[in-house]
């Protein structure tokens, strides 16, 4: 039986190639994902571990929980604690660490690292062991800095150059006095690290005389655990906590692995989709193979082969195909992993250097996935073939599916589909995260149910295309009849394309609807012409608001400040605004009272008011972060959203109670509205600072749209894998169908249908099947997009369903293109059949 199975595999090389390709693509995606994420994770972890080489024990503040009217806070790490740490037995040295955000512009004025990874810190003394100097000297005073060697290499800056940079808003222009090396993972990933002397770092980061962390290095022969024990004895337990360098490295490694797991899971989902689609193709292929070899299998049964042996021969054939596909997929996946890392580098996303990681787990996963998927897909056709009685198989009386089997399939499909629809509809009535799991379950059930029902659905949908097919004469009529002749085969072929288009359409509907809701939210909440903020979301210096307020053309301005406070035993965050201008800078719907902010009068969003039991005219006591208390009055209740919400009070009331007044953003109104000239004047007022964003409502919407567009393009690229597998499925089905109908095609040629007619018949058949899958996929995608939107609408008040008719038309054309392209080779093969040999074919 093994030799027979092996002969069947090698006897049909083209069929073998098509089946192997279907599995190989899915396996390649799985193994490529594992190679890529393992490589990046390993490189980041190695880089991170090196960063703790000079840290045996780290001392950090112990956060003090909020109690009564006292706001939670972190105690300060003073110079006295640094000195105490350096004096404990077993300590060789102690370094006070200061860190914060720095925005450094390159020589073209553009922000390095896009803001998220442009960090700053302090250089300890004349020779900091953490940052070996490659050029220059240690910084001294506010006008001097050090830059890391990778930033120097990328930007061309060197010792003696002046750099434009910002810490919290205003532009400063210090001089580079040295270049250092670092193992910092953020720098390795494309960011930058700028160092000041300790006193300057404390000043610019608003931490005068204090530190964020104390790094203690042990003497030779002293273990990290022993040093930690000595520090725990010497330092106040209720104010600080100590962590060994080994624990920090392990925690960092876990954090990196956790951050990579999200990317890995997302990529593996799409690999799973490709494999899921490939499973249909393999099952379809083996079903047709078994049907074509029915008489051969019957003869084997007649000469003594048992049912198990027949099934085993099909599974052996599947095993051989699976092994070949798994090995080639693994090799392709290694190439994909290397290519994805190179792609990130070409897109400016620099990753740490390191070897390509091909773990044992990756190899096992690739082999297991390839072999198991293939054998599972082939098991049912093999089992079905073994059940056919030898005499019936030789007479081909088994060929037509029984009415009972079709009724059973349709009943099961209807029940599963109904259950899926019911679960999805129930999920739309749930709130936010509660409905996500039921929504996913309902979606899976509905897709499975529709797949089971596709043989039933194929007849009416394909019949709807009959008027168009009649235009192609005999070829069109034959194509329609061939499409519905074997509804199970048509269903399996169309389902592969259906799944890919379901996901693509659903994602597009959700993205377009979310973009519309963001547009509405921005236009509904903001009346200001511009919103000014830091590029990385950090706080702005109050100097920014002062400079903008004195700019020509500015008619109204309001900084937005945030401060923690205690109200009724709970921690709440207050938003400070300019009470005299905020009403004109926003367009928030007032539900109760008046939108009046000033003195002790505040406005509150509806959710907070409902939670606290407040209404217009209610009084409450607030305990500010400095411990002072004050009685405030709710002047009005407004409808909040994701952009503006919370308790708003006047900055003149809030700011005196803040230890470090900073702004989240600044709203600006111009005399002539938003224009390029107005934006230029604001940029000039801020010294054309690369770290600051000046956005109008359109810019805010476009920024969100850019995120959605990038996400969609990534999804389209990933889902293209499933579509490619689906194309292979259509080609495979048509090629085998042509082989199966060789005698029929020979008869058609004999009675006068020319080669062009044969080609047209096969192409139209492929086109109809592909469009059938496309219509089902787009329909399901719209339903899932609507359902997901209903779920998101519970948290986004401005959500509105948007159907992208243009893109859906493109998706339908894509399905048609798939059908036309997939039919090229099978149609050519059918047209080239020798009619006499085809008529004699068994």
Coordinates of C-alpha atoms in Angstrom, one line a residue, residues 529-803:
X529 CA -8.7 76.4 15.0
X530 CA -5.6 74.6 16.3
X531 CA -4.7 72.2 19.0
X532 CA -1.0 72.3 20.1
X533 CA 0.7 69.3 21.7
X534 CA 4.0 67.4 22.0
X535 CA 4.8 64.9 19.3
X536 CA 5.1 62.0 21.7
X537 CA 2.1 62.9 23.9
X538 CA 4.3 64.3 26.7
X539 CA 3.4 67.4 28.7
X540 CA 4.1 70.9 27.4
X541 CA 5.8 73.6 29.4
X542 CA 3.5 76.5 30.4
X543 CA 5.9 78.7 28.4
X544 CA 4.3 77.4 25.2
X545 CA 0.9 78.7 26.1
X546 CA 2.4 82.1 27.1
X547 CA 4.2 82.4 23.8
X548 CA 1.1 81.5 21.8
X549 CA -1.0 83.9 23.7
X550 CA 1.2 86.8 22.6
X551 CA 1.2 85.8 18.9
X552 CA -0.5 88.2 16.4
X553 CA -3.8 86.9 15.2
X554 CA -4.6 84.8 18.3
X555 CA -8.0 85.8 19.7
X556 CA -8.5 83.1 22.3
X557 CA -6.4 80.5 24.0
X558 CA -6.8 77.8 26.7
X559 CA -4.1 75.5 28.1
X560 CA -5.5 72.2 29.3
X561 CA -3.8 71.0 32.6
X562 CA -4.3 67.7 34.5
X563 CA -4.0 67.2 38.2
X564 CA -5.0 64.3 40.5
X565 CA -7.4 65.1 43.4
X566 CA -9.5 63.3 46.0
X567 CA -13.3 63.5 45.9
X568 CA -15.5 61.4 48.2
X569 CA -12.6 59.1 49.0
X570 CA -11.8 58.4 45.3
X571 CA -9.0 59.7 43.1
X572 CA -10.3 61.9 40.3
X573 CA -8.4 63.9 37.7
X574 CA -9.2 67.6 37.3
X575 CA -8.8 69.4 34.0
X576 CA -7.7 73.0 34.3
X577 CA -8.8 75.3 31.5
X578 CA -9.1 79.1 30.8
X579 CA -12.6 79.6 32.1
X580 CA -13.2 82.8 30.1
X581 CA -12.4 81.2 26.7
X582 CA -13.1 77.5 27.0
X583 CA -16.8 77.8 26.0
X584 CA -15.8 79.4 22.7
X585 CA -13.0 76.9 22.0
X586 CA -15.2 73.8 22.4
X587 CA -18.6 72.8 21.1
X588 CA -19.8 70.3 23.8
X589 CA -23.5 69.6 24.1
X590 CA -24.8 70.9 27.5
X591 CA -27.2 68.4 29.1
X592 CA -28.0 70.4 32.3
X593 CA -27.3 74.0 33.5
X594 CA -24.8 76.2 31.7
X595 CA -21.3 75.7 30.4
X596 CA -19.8 78.2 32.8
X597 CA -16.2 77.8 34.3
X598 CA -14.8 80.3 36.7
X599 CA -14.0 80.7 40.4
X600 CA -15.6 77.8 42.2
X601 CA -17.9 76.9 39.3
X602 CA -17.0 73.8 37.3
X603 CA -18.6 71.7 34.5
X604 CA -18.7 67.9 34.6
X605 CA -19.2 65.3 31.9
X606 CA -22.4 63.2 32.0
X607 CA -20.8 59.9 32.9
X608 CA -19.0 61.4 35.9
X609 CA -22.1 63.3 37.1
X610 CA -24.1 60.1 36.9
X611 CA -21.5 58.1 38.8
X612 CA -21.3 60.7 41.5
X613 CA -25.0 61.5 41.6
X614 CA -24.4 65.2 40.7
X615 CA -26.6 67.6 38.7
X616 CA -26.4 71.3 37.9
X617 CA -26.2 73.1 41.2
X618 CA -24.6 70.3 43.2
X619 CA -21.8 71.1 45.6
X620 CA -18.8 68.8 46.4
X621 CA -15.5 69.1 48.3
X622 CA -12.2 68.5 46.5
X623 CA -8.8 67.8 48.1
X624 CA -6.1 69.0 45.7
X625 CA -2.7 67.3 45.3
X626 CA -1.1 69.7 47.9
X627 CA -3.7 68.7 50.5
X628 CA -5.7 71.9 50.4
X629 CA -9.5 71.5 50.3
X630 CA -12.1 73.6 48.5
X631 CA -15.9 73.5 47.9
X632 CA -16.9 73.6 44.2
X633 CA -20.2 73.9 42.5
X634 CA -21.4 72.1 39.3
X635 CA -22.5 74.9 37.0
X636 CA -23.3 72.5 34.1
X637 CA -23.3 68.9 32.9
X638 CA -22.0 68.3 29.3
X639 CA -21.8 65.3 27.0
X640 CA -18.2 64.1 27.1
X641 CA -16.3 62.1 24.5
X642 CA -12.9 60.5 24.0
X643 CA -11.4 63.9 23.3
X644 CA -12.9 66.0 26.1
X645 CA -14.3 64.7 29.3
X646 CA -14.0 65.0 33.1
X647 CA -14.2 67.8 35.6
X648 CA -13.2 71.2 34.2
X649 CA -12.3 74.1 36.4
X650 CA -10.4 77.4 35.9
X651 CA -6.6 77.3 35.8
X652 CA -6.4 80.2 38.2
X653 CA -8.0 78.0 40.8
X654 CA -6.2 74.7 40.0
X655 CA -2.6 75.8 39.2
X656 CA -1.7 77.2 42.7
X657 CA -2.3 73.6 44.1
X658 CA 0.0 71.9 41.5
X659 CA 3.6 71.2 42.4
X660 CA 4.7 71.1 38.7
X661 CA 2.2 72.9 36.4
X662 CA 2.4 71.5 32.9
X663 CA -0.1 71.4 30.0
X664 CA -1.5 68.4 28.1
X665 CA -2.3 70.6 25.1
X666 CA -3.2 74.2 24.2
X667 CA -6.3 75.2 22.2
X668 CA -5.9 78.2 20.0
X669 CA -8.5 80.4 18.1
X670 CA -7.3 82.6 15.3
X671 CA -8.9 85.8 14.0
X672 CA -9.0 84.6 10.4
X673 CA -9.5 80.9 11.2
X674 CA -7.2 78.1 10.2
X675 CA -4.9 78.8 7.3
X676 CA -1.3 78.0 6.2
X677 CA -0.3 81.6 7.1
X678 CA -1.9 81.2 10.6
X679 CA -0.1 77.9 11.2
X680 CA 3.2 79.4 10.0
X681 CA 2.9 82.3 12.5
X682 CA 2.3 79.8 15.4
X683 CA 5.3 77.7 14.3
X684 CA 7.5 80.8 14.2
X685 CA 6.3 81.8 17.7
X686 CA 7.5 78.4 18.9
X687 CA 10.9 78.7 17.0
X688 CA 9.7 76.0 14.5
X689 CA 10.0 73.3 17.2
X690 CA 10.2 69.8 15.7
X691 CA 8.8 68.3 19.0
X692 CA 5.5 70.2 18.9
X693 CA 2.5 69.4 16.7
X694 CA 0.2 72.2 15.6
X695 CA -3.0 70.5 14.3
X696 CA -6.3 71.8 13.0
X697 CA -9.4 69.5 13.0
X698 CA -8.5 68.1 9.6
X699 CA -5.0 67.3 10.8
X700 CA -6.4 65.4 13.8
X701 CA -8.7 63.4 11.6
X702 CA -5.9 62.7 9.1
X703 CA -3.6 61.5 11.8
X704 CA -6.2 59.0 12.9
X705 CA -6.9 58.1 9.2
X706 CA -3.2 57.5 8.7
X707 CA -3.2 55.0 11.5
X708 CA -6.2 53.2 10.0
X709 CA -4.7 53.3 6.5
X710 CA -1.5 51.8 7.7
X711 CA -3.3 49.1 9.6
X712 CA -5.5 48.3 6.7
X713 CA -2.6 48.1 4.3
X714 CA -0.9 45.7 6.6
X715 CA -4.1 43.6 6.9
X716 CA -4.5 43.7 3.1
X717 CA -0.9 42.5 2.7
X718 CA -1.4 39.7 5.2
X719 CA -4.8 38.6 3.9
X720 CA -3.4 38.5 0.4
X721 CA -1.8 35.3 1.5
X722 CA -5.2 33.8 1.9
X723 CA -6.3 35.1 -1.5
X724 CA -3.2 33.6 -3.1
X725 CA -4.0 30.2 -1.6
X726 CA -7.6 30.6 -2.8
X727 CA -6.4 31.3 -6.4
X728 CA -4.4 28.1 -6.2
X729 CA -7.5 26.3 -5.1
X730 CA -9.5 27.5 -8.1
X731 CA -6.7 26.5 -10.4
X732 CA -6.4 23.1 -8.8
X733 CA -10.2 22.5 -8.9
X734 CA -10.5 23.5 -12.6
X735 CA -7.4 21.6 -13.7
X736 CA -8.7 18.4 -12.0
X737 CA -12.2 19.1 -13.3
X738 CA -10.8 19.3 -16.9
X739 CA -9.1 16.0 -16.3
X740 CA -12.3 14.4 -14.9
X741 CA -14.3 15.7 -17.9
X742 CA -11.8 14.8 -20.6
X743 CA -14.3 12.5 -22.4
X744 CA -17.0 15.1 -22.2
X745 CA -14.7 17.8 -23.6
X746 CA -13.7 15.4 -26.4
X747 CA -17.4 14.9 -27.3
X748 CA -18.0 18.6 -27.4
X749 CA -15.1 19.1 -29.7
X750 CA -16.3 16.3 -31.9
X751 CA -19.8 17.8 -32.3
X752 CA -18.5 21.2 -33.3
X753 CA -17.4 23.3 -30.3
X754 CA -14.1 24.8 -31.3
X755 CA -11.0 25.5 -29.0
X756 CA -12.1 29.1 -28.3
X757 CA -15.5 27.8 -27.2
X758 CA -13.8 25.3 -24.8
X759 CA -11.6 28.0 -23.4
X760 CA -14.5 30.3 -22.9
X761 CA -16.5 27.6 -21.2
X762 CA -13.8 26.9 -18.6
X763 CA -13.1 30.6 -18.0
X764 CA -16.8 31.5 -17.5
X765 CA -17.1 28.5 -15.1
X766 CA -14.1 29.9 -13.1
X767 CA -15.5 33.4 -13.2
X768 CA -18.9 32.3 -11.9
X769 CA -17.4 30.3 -9.1
X770 CA -15.1 33.2 -8.0
X771 CA -17.9 35.8 -8.2
X772 CA -20.1 33.4 -6.1
X773 CA -17.4 33.3 -3.4
X774 CA -16.9 37.1 -3.7
X775 CA -20.6 37.9 -3.2
X776 CA -20.8 35.6 -0.1
X777 CA -17.5 37.1 1.3
X778 CA -18.6 40.7 0.8
X779 CA -22.0 40.0 2.2
X780 CA -20.6 38.3 5.3
X781 CA -18.0 41.1 5.7
X782 CA -20.6 43.8 5.7
X783 CA -22.6 41.9 8.3
X784 CA -19.6 41.4 10.6
X785 CA -18.5 45.1 10.0
X786 CA -22.0 46.3 11.1
X787 CA -22.0 44.0 14.1
X788 CA -18.6 45.0 15.3
X789 CA -19.6 48.7 14.8
X790 CA -22.7 48.2 17.0
X791 CA -20.3 46.8 19.7
X792 CA -18.0 49.8 19.3
X793 CA -20.9 52.2 19.2
X794 CA -21.6 51.5 22.9
X795 CA -18.3 53.3 23.7
X796 CA -18.1 55.8 20.9
X797 CA -21.1 58.1 20.8
X798 CA -20.4 59.4 17.4
X799 CA -20.0 56.0 15.7
X800 CA -21.8 55.8 12.3
X801 CA -21.8 52.8 9.9
X802 CA -20.2 53.7 6.6
X803 CA -20.4 51.2 3.7

